[in-house]
Amino acid sequence: MDTARARVRPGTIGGVVGLVLGLLVLGPALAPGYTLHYDLVLVPDPPLSARTLGTDGSVPRAVPNDLLVALASVALPGWLVQKIVLLGSFVLGGAGAGRLATTGAGAVAAATWWSWNPWVGERLGIGHWGYLVGFALLPWVLLAAARLRSSGKGVAALVATLTASALAGSTPGILATLLAAVVVLTPGGPGRPRPRHLAIVVGTALLANASWWYPFLRSASHAADPDGASAFAAAADTPFGALGSLVLGGGLWHERTWFVERTTWPVATGALLAVLALLLLCLRGRQWWADPLSRGATAAGALGLVLAGLAVLPGGATLMEAVVTSVPGGGILRDAQKFAALWVLLVAVASAQVVDRIRLRRLPVVLLAVAVVWPVATLPTLAWGHSGTWGSVGWPQEVETVTAELSTSGEAVAVFPWSTYRRYDWNEDRVVLDPWNRLLPQRVVSDDRLALRGAPTVAGEDPAAAAVTESLATGGEVTEVLEQEGVRWVVIQTDQPTPPGSVPDLPGRPVLVAGDLEVHDLGPAPVTTAPTDPAAAAGLAGTLLAVLVSIALGVRSRRVGT
């Protein structure tokens, strides 16, 4: 096996496949300029603000991944950083998936499925770029955890992959930790689970993820809206219901990311038969259950499928709502479809082993071809930026003008019309998250609610935004609320729809007009200087320590040859 691996270099083959398929998937999104849709919002010269560092007291939604992007943007243009992250995720994930195989054909099959599946397509469609990075690291986490489970070696690799996953954000960190813990704890095969191995996983995870869980525990808002449990539940993007859609790697709650071909019976049935055939061919073999890697992948995949579909199982919605509202940090579970990534990983392991077997037994080439290309054949509209939906644009001059003017002030800003998402003509009318939180270094008060699938609007987490929402809804004095919240500047985006109750009455005329943007000055806000808290950055210090430890272990392992 080692000889075969050395000869065909499955990791290299998988990386090349990931590169080619990444080019085909991203397509126009790789052109110079910024790709802006839904939560995929990168800006020129992102500020190293307290929000980016996770020290401003708000819920740390994009920590530390936004920090890494800001640091990278010091040396490179922001749009280039974005392209490197997106395409690099395909290469990294393809290389990791390829290493699950022992033959070149197996590497191609695993990397093809890993790069071209509904989980990747739907998460890209909603702009979750951090999820994509974390997803790319899962095969590497599996390989490292399985090695530790079987031989007790590879601590450095496991610490490094867990730390790298944590740098991609909270969800990647949780997925990697869950995967590693399940693999090292799964019984059977050579050796037995050791508490030391679990301690390595848990200790690394706590330290590496401290940049987001520590500020979360210190944030003003801990409880999540109970409506989020149903609004973010897995949905049926195939004819097989929510659970069947999850088995195929889809089931995201946002219908605008769905693929039309998977809503049809013939294509969805073909994809389902392919997944079930791969799993049945593997699960019935003794070798599958003797290998810590495939055995651990099976346990993790099954757990991921259950967690992803929990809200649609009998009694699951009630349980999910209780966890989301009662358990600190439970809100991170409400978008449970993300856990289907572990199931997708199981299918990748099965793809690698089945195609390895076909290749080594010299079975008909047609079987080999079908086993390799079925993911692409049953999901063709993923190609070229979801059939041309994505693209690249430049930020308009008026945005840069207002950003430069307000950045020097440091005083809080509110953004209207009161809506979470925008459609800009200069962005070819694509839906995109309001960008001002990332454009400006100071505190920005904006609508943070979410309306999904006709469900009740999910409340946000910023108390100031909630106060503005209530004032707008009741016809209150919005300017008084803004002043009480310490807001001086109000940005009105005049090119956006203004339904009733979305823009407050403001005194006087704007102090700055740049294109479709108006800036109003409410006057200096009361000076409230918060005392310096040295402990605010303790989470970042923990993550930095994890990075340094992983580097030191990596250097040491190279010296001793382990």
Coordinates of C-alpha atoms in Angstrom, one line a residue:
M1 CA 0.0 0.0 0.0
D2 CA 2.8 2.4 0.9
T3 CA 4.5 1.6 -2.4
A4 CA 1.3 2.3 -4.3
R5 CA 0.8 5.6 -2.5
A6 CA 4.4 6.7 -3.3
R7 CA 4.0 5.8 -6.9
V8 CA 0.7 7.4 -7.7
R9 CA 0.9 10.3 -5.2
P10 CA -2.9 10.3 -4.6
G11 CA -2.7 13.6 -2.6
T12 CA -1.1 15.3 -5.6
I13 CA -3.6 13.9 -8.0
G14 CA -6.4 14.9 -5.7
G15 CA -5.1 18.4 -5.5
V16 CA -4.9 18.7 -9.3
V17 CA -8.5 17.5 -9.6
G18 CA -9.5 20.0 -6.9
L19 CA -7.8 22.8 -8.9
V20 CA -9.5 21.9 -12.2
L21 CA -12.9 21.5 -10.6
G22 CA -12.5 24.6 -8.5
L23 CA -11.8 26.6 -11.7
L24 CA -15.0 25.1 -13.3
V25 CA -17.1 25.7 -10.2
L26 CA -16.0 29.3 -9.5
G27 CA -15.7 30.4 -13.1
P28 CA -16.6 34.1 -13.3
A29 CA -16.1 34.5 -9.5
L30 CA -12.3 34.2 -10.2
A31 CA -12.2 37.3 -12.4
P32 CA -10.4 40.4 -11.0
G33 CA -12.7 42.2 -8.5
Y34 CA -14.8 41.2 -5.5
T35 CA -17.4 38.4 -5.6
L36 CA -20.2 39.7 -3.4
H37 CA -23.3 37.5 -2.7
Y38 CA -25.2 36.8 0.5
D39 CA -22.6 36.4 3.3
L40 CA -19.6 36.5 1.0
V41 CA -18.5 40.0 1.7
L42 CA -14.9 41.0 1.4
V43 CA -13.9 44.7 1.2
P44 CA -10.8 46.7 0.2
D45 CA -8.4 47.3 3.1
P46 CA -10.5 45.6 5.9
P47 CA -9.9 47.3 9.2
L48 CA -8.3 45.6 12.2
S49 CA -11.2 46.7 14.4
A50 CA -12.3 45.5 17.8
R51 CA -15.1 43.6 16.0
T52 CA -12.5 41.8 13.8
L53 CA -10.5 41.0 16.8
G54 CA -13.5 39.7 18.8
T55 CA -13.0 42.2 21.6
D56 CA -15.9 44.6 21.1
G57 CA -18.4 42.6 23.2
S58 CA -20.6 41.5 20.2
V59 CA -21.3 37.9 19.3
P60 CA -18.1 36.8 17.4
R61 CA -19.6 35.5 14.2
A62 CA -16.5 35.8 11.9
V63 CA -13.6 35.4 14.4
P64 CA -10.8 34.8 13.7
N65 CA -11.3 34.2 9.9
D66 CA -12.0 37.9 9.2
L67 CA -8.9 38.8 11.2
L68 CA -6.8 36.5 8.9
V69 CA -8.3 38.1 5.8
A70 CA -7.5 41.6 7.2
L71 CA -3.9 40.6 7.9
A72 CA -3.5 39.0 4.4
S73 CA -5.0 42.1 2.8
V74 CA -2.1 44.2 4.2
A75 CA 0.2 42.5 1.7
L76 CA -2.3 41.6 -1.1
P77 CA -5.3 43.3 -2.7
G78 CA -8.5 42.1 -0.9
W79 CA -10.0 40.7 -4.1
L80 CA -6.9 38.6 -4.7
V81 CA -7.1 37.3 -1.1
Q82 CA -10.6 36.2 -1.8
K83 CA -9.7 34.3 -4.9
I84 CA -6.8 32.6 -3.2
V85 CA -9.1 31.5 -0.3
L86 CA -11.9 30.2 -2.6
L87 CA -9.7 28.3 -5.1
G88 CA -7.2 27.2 -2.5
S89 CA -10.0 25.5 -0.6
F90 CA -10.7 23.3 -3.6
V91 CA -7.1 22.4 -4.0
L92 CA -6.6 21.7 -0.3
G93 CA -9.8 19.7 0.0
G94 CA -9.0 17.8 -3.2
A95 CA -5.5 16.9 -2.0
G96 CA -6.9 15.7 1.4
A97 CA -9.6 13.7 -0.3
G98 CA -7.1 12.2 -2.7
R99 CA -5.0 10.9 0.2
L100 CA -8.0 8.8 1.3
A101 CA -7.3 6.5 -1.7
T102 CA -4.4 4.2 -2.7
T103 CA -4.7 4.5 -6.5
G104 CA -4.7 7.4 -8.8
A105 CA -8.3 6.5 -10.0
G106 CA -9.5 6.4 -6.4
A107 CA -7.9 9.8 -5.7
V108 CA -9.7 11.2 -8.7
A109 CA -13.0 9.8 -7.6
A110 CA -12.7 11.0 -4.0
A111 CA -11.5 14.5 -5.0
T112 CA -14.3 14.8 -7.6
W113 CA -17.0 14.0 -5.1
W114 CA -15.4 16.2 -2.5
S115 CA -15.2 19.2 -4.8
W116 CA -18.5 18.8 -6.6
N117 CA -21.4 18.1 -4.3
P118 CA -24.5 19.9 -3.0
W119 CA -23.0 20.8 0.4
V120 CA -20.2 22.7 -1.3
G121 CA -22.5 24.3 -3.9
E122 CA -25.1 25.4 -1.4
R123 CA -22.7 26.8 1.1
L124 CA -20.9 28.6 -1.6
G125 CA -24.3 29.9 -2.9
I126 CA -25.0 31.5 0.5
G127 CA -21.5 32.9 0.8
H128 CA -20.1 30.8 3.7
W129 CA -16.5 30.9 2.6
G130 CA -15.2 30.0 6.1
Y131 CA -17.2 26.8 6.0
L132 CA -15.6 26.0 2.7
V133 CA -12.1 26.3 4.2
G134 CA -13.1 24.2 7.2
F135 CA -14.6 21.6 4.9
A136 CA -11.4 21.4 2.9
L137 CA -9.5 20.5 6.1
L138 CA -11.8 17.6 7.2
P139 CA -10.0 14.9 5.2
W140 CA -6.8 16.0 6.8
V141 CA -8.3 15.9 10.3
L142 CA -9.6 12.4 9.6
L143 CA -6.2 11.1 8.3
A144 CA -4.4 12.6 11.4
A145 CA -7.0 11.3 13.9
A146 CA -7.0 7.8 12.4
R147 CA -3.2 7.6 12.5
L148 CA -3.2 8.6 16.1
R149 CA -6.0 6.1 16.9
S150 CA -4.2 3.2 15.2
S151 CA -0.5 3.8 16.0
G152 CA -0.4 6.5 18.7
K153 CA 1.7 8.6 16.3
G154 CA 0.8 11.8 14.4
V155 CA 0.1 14.1 17.3
A156 CA 1.7 17.0 15.5
A157 CA -0.5 16.5 12.4
L158 CA -3.7 16.3 14.5
V159 CA -2.9 19.4 16.5
A160 CA -2.0 21.3 13.3
T161 CA -5.2 20.3 11.4
L162 CA -7.4 21.1 14.4
T163 CA -5.7 24.5 14.9
A164 CA -6.0 25.3 11.2
S165 CA -9.7 24.4 11.3
A166 CA -10.3 26.7 14.2
L167 CA -8.7 29.6 12.3
A168 CA -11.5 29.2 9.7
G169 CA -14.1 30.1 12.3
S170 CA -16.4 28.5 14.9
T171 CA -18.3 26.0 12.6
P172 CA -15.1 24.6 11.0
G173 CA -13.6 24.3 14.5
I174 CA -16.6 22.4 15.9
L175 CA -16.8 20.1 12.9
A176 CA -13.1 19.2 13.1
T177 CA -13.2 18.7 16.9
L178 CA -16.3 16.4 16.6
L179 CA -14.7 14.4 13.8
A180 CA -11.4 13.9 15.6
A181 CA -13.1 13.0 18.9
V182 CA -15.3 10.4 17.3
V183 CA -12.4 8.8 15.4
V184 CA -10.2 8.5 18.4
L185 CA -13.1 7.1 20.6
T186 CA -14.5 4.6 18.1
P187 CA -13.9 1.1 19.4
G188 CA -12.7 -1.9 17.4
G189 CA -9.7 -2.7 15.3
P190 CA -6.1 -2.6 16.5
G191 CA -5.5 -1.0 19.8
R192 CA -8.2 0.6 21.9
P193 CA -9.4 4.2 22.5
R194 CA -7.1 6.0 24.9
P195 CA -8.0 8.9 27.2
R196 CA -4.8 10.6 26.3
H197 CA -5.9 10.8 22.6
L198 CA -9.2 12.4 23.6
A199 CA -7.4 14.8 25.9
I200 CA -5.2 15.9 23.0
V201 CA -8.3 16.6 20.8
V202 CA -10.2 18.5 23.5
G203 CA -7.2 20.4 24.8
T204 CA -6.2 21.5 21.3
A205 CA -9.8 22.4 20.4
L206 CA -10.3 24.5 23.5
L207 CA -7.1 26.4 23.0
A208 CA -7.3 26.9 19.3
N209 CA -11.0 28.0 19.3
A210 CA -10.6 30.4 22.2
S211 CA -10.6 33.4 19.9
W212 CA -14.4 32.9 19.4
W213 CA -15.7 30.9 22.4
Y214 CA -14.1 33.2 24.9
P215 CA -15.6 36.5 23.6
F216 CA -18.9 34.7 23.1
L217 CA -19.1 33.9 26.8
R218 CA -18.3 37.5 27.5
S219 CA -20.8 39.0 25.0
A220 CA -23.9 40.8 26.0
S221 CA -26.2 38.4 24.1
H222 CA -26.2 34.6 24.8
A223 CA -29.7 33.4 24.2
A224 CA -30.8 32.6 20.6
D225 CA -34.2 33.2 19.1
P226 CA -36.3 30.0 19.4
D227 CA -37.7 30.6 16.0
G228 CA -34.2 29.9 14.6
A229 CA -34.6 26.2 15.4
S230 CA -37.3 25.8 12.8
A231 CA -36.2 28.5 10.4
F232 CA -32.7 26.9 10.0
A233 CA -33.9 23.3 10.0
A234 CA -32.8 21.1 7.1
A235 CA -35.1 21.4 4.0
A236 CA -36.1 19.2 1.1
D237 CA -34.1 20.2 -2.0
T238 CA -34.8 16.8 -3.6
P239 CA -38.0 14.7 -4.0
F240 CA -36.8 12.5 -1.1
G241 CA -37.7 15.0 1.7
A242 CA -35.2 16.6 4.1
L243 CA -33.6 13.4 5.3
G244 CA -33.1 12.1 1.7
S245 CA -31.7 15.5 0.7
L246 CA -29.2 15.3 3.6
V247 CA -28.1 11.8 2.4
L248 CA -27.2 13.4 -0.9
G249 CA -25.2 16.1 0.8
G250 CA -27.8 18.9 0.4
G251 CA -30.8 20.0 2.4
L252 CA -29.8 23.6 3.1
W253 CA -32.6 25.8 4.4
H254 CA -32.1 28.5 1.8
E255 CA -34.0 27.5 -1.3
R256 CA -32.3 30.0 -3.6
T257 CA -29.1 28.0 -3.3
W258 CA -30.8 24.8 -4.5
F259 CA -29.9 23.1 -7.8
V260 CA -32.9 22.6 -10.1
E261 CA -31.8 19.3 -11.5
R262 CA -31.7 17.8 -8.0
T263 CA -35.4 18.7 -7.6
T264 CA -36.3 16.2 -10.4
W265 CA -37.0 12.5 -9.8
P266 CA -34.6 11.0 -12.5
V267 CA -31.5 13.0 -11.5
A268 CA -32.1 12.8 -7.8
T269 CA -32.8 9.1 -8.0
G270 CA -29.6 8.5 -9.9
A271 CA -27.6 10.4 -7.3
L272 CA -29.3 8.5 -4.4
L273 CA -28.6 5.1 -6.0
A274 CA -24.9 6.1 -6.5
V275 CA -24.5 7.1 -2.8
L276 CA -26.3 4.0 -1.5
A277 CA -24.3 1.7 -3.8
L278 CA -21.0 3.1 -2.7
L279 CA -21.9 2.7 1.0
L280 CA -23.3 -0.8 0.6
L281 CA -20.3 -2.0 -1.3
C282 CA -18.0 -0.8 1.6
L283 CA -20.0 -1.4 4.7
R284 CA -20.4 -5.1 4.0
G285 CA -16.7 -5.7 4.0
R286 CA -14.6 -6.8 7.0
Q287 CA -11.7 -4.7 5.9
W288 CA -13.8 -1.5 6.2
W289 CA -14.6 -2.2 9.8
A290 CA -11.0 -3.2 10.6
D291 CA -9.6 0.1 9.5
P292 CA -9.7 2.9 12.1
L293 CA -10.1 5.5 9.3
S294 CA -13.1 4.0 7.6
R295 CA -14.6 2.9 10.9
G296 CA -14.2 6.3 12.4
A297 CA -15.6 8.0 9.3
T298 CA -18.6 5.8 9.5
A299 CA -19.4 6.8 13.1
A300 CA -18.7 10.4 12.4
G301 CA -20.8 10.4 9.2
A302 CA -23.8 8.7 11.0
L303 CA -23.6 11.2 13.8
G304 CA -23.4 14.1 11.4
L305 CA -26.4 12.9 9.5
V306 CA -28.4 12.6 12.8
L307 CA -27.4 16.1 14.0
A308 CA -28.1 17.6 10.5
G309 CA -31.6 16.1 10.5
L310 CA -32.5 16.4 14.2
A311 CA -34.9 19.2 13.7
V312 CA -37.1 17.3 11.2
L313 CA -37.1 14.0 13.2
P314 CA -40.0 13.2 15.6
G315 CA -39.4 15.3 18.8
G316 CA -36.3 16.7 17.3
A317 CA -37.6 20.3 16.8
T318 CA -38.6 20.5 20.5
L319 CA -35.2 19.3 21.6
M320 CA -33.4 21.6 19.2
E321 CA -35.4 24.6 20.4
A322 CA -34.7 23.7 24.1
V323 CA -30.9 23.5 23.3
V324 CA -30.9 26.7 21.3
T325 CA -32.7 28.7 24.0
S326 CA -31.4 27.1 27.2
V327 CA -27.8 26.0 26.6
P328 CA -25.1 28.7 26.4
G329 CA -23.8 28.5 22.9
G330 CA -26.6 26.2 21.8
G331 CA -27.5 28.7 19.0
I332 CA -24.5 27.4 17.0
L333 CA -26.5 24.2 16.5
R334 CA -29.5 25.7 14.9
D335 CA -28.0 25.7 11.4
A336 CA -27.6 22.0 11.8
Q337 CA -27.3 21.1 8.1
K338 CA -23.6 22.0 8.3
F339 CA -23.1 18.7 10.2
A340 CA -23.9 16.9 6.9
A341 CA -20.3 17.7 6.0
L342 CA -19.3 14.6 8.1
W343 CA -21.6 12.5 6.0
V344 CA -20.1 13.9 2.8
L345 CA -16.7 12.8 4.2
L346 CA -18.0 9.3 4.7
V347 CA -19.1 9.1 1.1
A348 CA -15.7 10.4 0.0
V349 CA -14.0 7.6 1.9
A350 CA -16.4 5.1 0.3
S351 CA -15.7 6.5 -3.2
A352 CA -12.0 6.2 -2.7
Q353 CA -12.2 2.6 -1.6
V354 CA -14.7 1.4 -4.2
V355 CA -12.8 2.9 -7.1
D356 CA -9.5 1.6 -5.6
R357 CA -11.1 -1.9 -5.7
I358 CA -12.4 -1.4 -9.3
R359 CA -8.9 -0.3 -10.4
L360 CA -7.0 -3.0 -8.7
R361 CA -9.3 -5.8 -9.9
R362 CA -9.2 -4.4 -13.4
L363 CA -13.0 -4.4 -13.7
P364 CA -14.7 -2.8 -16.8
V365 CA -13.7 0.7 -17.5
V366 CA -17.3 1.8 -17.7
L367 CA -17.7 1.1 -14.0
L368 CA -14.6 3.2 -13.3
A369 CA -16.0 6.1 -15.4
V370 CA -19.4 6.0 -13.7
A371 CA -17.9 5.9 -10.2
V372 CA -15.8 8.9 -11.0
V373 CA -18.1 11.2 -13.0
W374 CA -21.5 10.7 -11.4
P375 CA -21.2 13.7 -9.0
V376 CA -20.7 16.1 -11.9
A377 CA -23.2 14.4 -14.2
T378 CA -26.0 14.7 -11.6
L379 CA -25.1 18.3 -10.6
P380 CA -24.2 20.1 -13.8
T381 CA -25.6 23.6 -12.8
L382 CA -22.9 23.9 -10.2
A383 CA -20.5 24.7 -13.0
W384 CA -19.4 28.2 -13.9
G385 CA -20.5 30.1 -10.8
H386 CA -23.8 28.3 -10.3
S387 CA -24.6 28.7 -14.0
G388 CA -23.3 32.2 -14.2
T389 CA -25.0 33.5 -11.0
W390 CA -21.7 34.6 -9.4
G391 CA -19.4 37.3 -10.8
S392 CA -16.8 39.8 -9.8
V393 CA -17.2 43.6 -9.4
G394 CA -15.3 46.6 -8.1
W395 CA -16.5 48.7 -5.1
P396 CA -17.8 52.0 -6.4
Q397 CA -16.0 55.3 -5.6
E398 CA -18.9 56.6 -3.4
V399 CA -18.5 53.7 -1.0
E400 CA -14.7 54.4 -0.7
T401 CA -15.4 58.1 -0.2
V402 CA -17.9 57.6 2.6
T403 CA -15.7 54.9 4.2
A404 CA -12.7 57.2 4.2
E405 CA -14.8 60.1 5.7
L406 CA -16.4 58.1 8.5
S407 CA -13.4 56.0 9.4
T408 CA -11.5 59.0 10.8
S409 CA -14.3 59.8 13.2
G410 CA -14.4 56.6 15.2
E411 CA -18.0 57.4 16.3
A412 CA -20.8 54.9 15.8
V413 CA -22.7 54.7 12.6
A414 CA -26.3 53.4 11.8
V415 CA -27.2 52.2 8.3
F416 CA -30.6 52.5 6.6
P417 CA -32.9 51.4 5.0
W418 CA -33.4 49.0 7.8
S419 CA -32.7 45.7 6.1
T420 CA -30.2 42.9 6.6
Y421 CA -29.4 42.3 2.9
R422 CA -29.0 44.6 -0.1
R423 CA -29.2 44.6 -3.9
Y424 CA -26.9 47.0 -5.7
D425 CA -27.1 47.8 -9.4
W426 CA -23.3 47.9 -9.5
N427 CA -23.3 44.4 -8.1
E428 CA -25.6 43.2 -10.9
D429 CA -28.5 43.1 -8.5
R430 CA -27.1 40.2 -6.5
V431 CA -28.3 39.8 -2.9
V432 CA -25.5 40.6 -0.5
L433 CA -25.2 41.2 3.3
D434 CA -25.1 44.8 4.2
P435 CA -21.3 45.6 4.0
W436 CA -20.9 48.5 6.3
N437 CA -19.9 46.4 9.4
R438 CA -16.8 45.3 7.4
L439 CA -16.1 48.6 5.7
L440 CA -15.9 50.7 8.8
P441 CA -13.6 50.2 11.8
Q442 CA -16.1 51.7 14.4
R443 CA -19.3 50.3 15.8
V444 CA -22.0 49.9 13.2
V445 CA -25.7 49.5 14.1
S446 CA -27.6 47.7 11.3
D447 CA -30.5 45.3 11.0
D448 CA -29.3 41.8 11.9
R449 CA -32.6 39.9 11.7
L450 CA -33.1 37.1 9.2
A451 CA -36.3 36.2 7.3
L452 CA -36.2 32.6 5.9
R453 CA -38.6 30.4 4.0
G454 CA -41.7 32.2 5.1
A455 CA -40.9 31.4 8.7
P456 CA -41.1 34.0 11.5
T457 CA -38.3 36.5 11.2
V458 CA -35.4 35.3 13.3
A459 CA -34.3 38.0 15.8
G460 CA -30.8 39.2 15.8
E461 CA -28.3 39.5 18.6
D462 CA -27.5 43.2 18.9
P463 CA -29.6 44.9 21.6
A464 CA -29.0 48.3 19.9
A465 CA -30.4 46.9 16.6
A466 CA -33.4 45.4 18.4
A467 CA -34.1 48.9 20.0
V468 CA -34.1 50.5 16.5
T469 CA -36.3 47.7 15.1
E470 CA -38.9 48.3 17.8
S471 CA -38.8 52.1 17.4
L472 CA -39.3 51.8 13.6
A473 CA -42.2 49.3 14.1
T474 CA -44.0 51.4 16.7
G475 CA -43.4 54.8 15.0
G476 CA -41.2 56.0 17.8
E477 CA -38.5 58.6 17.8
V478 CA -35.7 56.7 16.1
T479 CA -33.2 59.5 16.3
E480 CA -33.6 59.5 20.1
V481 CA -32.9 55.8 20.2
L482 CA -29.9 56.2 18.0
E483 CA -28.5 59.0 20.2
Q484 CA -29.1 56.9 23.3
E485 CA -27.1 54.1 21.7
G486 CA -24.2 56.5 21.0
V487 CA -24.7 56.8 17.2
R488 CA -23.6 60.0 15.6
W489 CA -23.6 59.2 11.9
V490 CA -26.5 57.8 9.8
V491 CA -25.8 56.4 6.3
I492 CA -28.8 56.3 4.0
Q493 CA -28.5 54.1 0.9
T494 CA -30.9 55.9 -1.5
D495 CA -30.7 53.2 -4.2
Q496 CA -32.3 50.6 -1.9
P497 CA -36.0 49.9 -1.5
T498 CA -37.6 51.9 1.3
P499 CA -40.7 50.1 2.5
P500 CA -42.7 51.8 5.2
G501 CA -40.9 51.9 8.5
S502 CA -37.4 51.3 7.1
V503 CA -36.0 54.8 7.1
P504 CA -36.4 57.3 10.0
D505 CA -37.2 61.0 9.7
L506 CA -33.9 62.8 10.2
P507 CA -33.4 66.5 11.1
G508 CA -31.6 68.8 8.7
R509 CA -29.9 68.0 5.4
P510 CA -27.1 65.4 4.8
V511 CA -23.6 66.6 5.5
L512 CA -22.2 64.4 2.7
V513 CA -23.7 63.1 -0.5
A514 CA -21.7 60.7 -2.6
G515 CA -23.6 59.0 -5.4
D516 CA -26.4 57.0 -3.9
L517 CA -25.1 57.5 -0.3
E518 CA -26.2 60.2 2.1
V519 CA -24.5 60.8 5.5
H520 CA -26.4 62.6 8.2
D521 CA -24.8 64.0 11.4
L522 CA -26.9 63.6 14.6
G523 CA -24.3 65.5 16.6
P524 CA -21.5 64.4 18.9
A525 CA -22.7 61.4 21.0
P526 CA -22.1 61.4 24.8
V527 CA -18.5 60.4 25.5
T528 CA -18.5 57.0 27.2
T529 CA -15.0 55.7 27.4
A530 CA -15.2 52.0 28.5
P531 CA -12.4 51.0 30.9
T532 CA -9.6 49.0 29.2
D533 CA -10.1 45.3 29.9
P534 CA -6.8 43.4 29.5
A535 CA -8.7 40.1 29.6
A536 CA -10.6 41.0 26.4
A537 CA -7.9 39.6 24.2
A538 CA -7.3 36.4 26.2
G539 CA -9.2 34.4 23.6
L540 CA -6.9 35.6 20.8
A541 CA -3.9 34.8 23.0
G542 CA -5.1 31.3 23.4
T543 CA -5.5 30.8 19.6
L544 CA -2.1 32.3 19.0
L545 CA -0.6 29.9 21.6
A546 CA -2.2 27.0 19.8
V547 CA -0.7 28.1 16.5
L548 CA 2.8 28.4 18.1
V549 CA 2.4 25.0 19.7
S550 CA 1.4 23.4 16.4
I551 CA 4.4 24.9 14.7
A552 CA 6.7 23.7 17.4
L553 CA 5.3 20.2 17.3
G554 CA 5.6 20.2 13.5
V555 CA 9.2 21.2 13.6
R556 CA 9.9 18.6 16.3
S557 CA 8.1 15.8 14.4
R558 CA 10.2 16.5 11.3
R559 CA 13.4 16.3 13.3
V560 CA 12.5 12.9 14.8
G561 CA 10.9 11.6 11.6
T562 CA 7.3 11.0 13.0

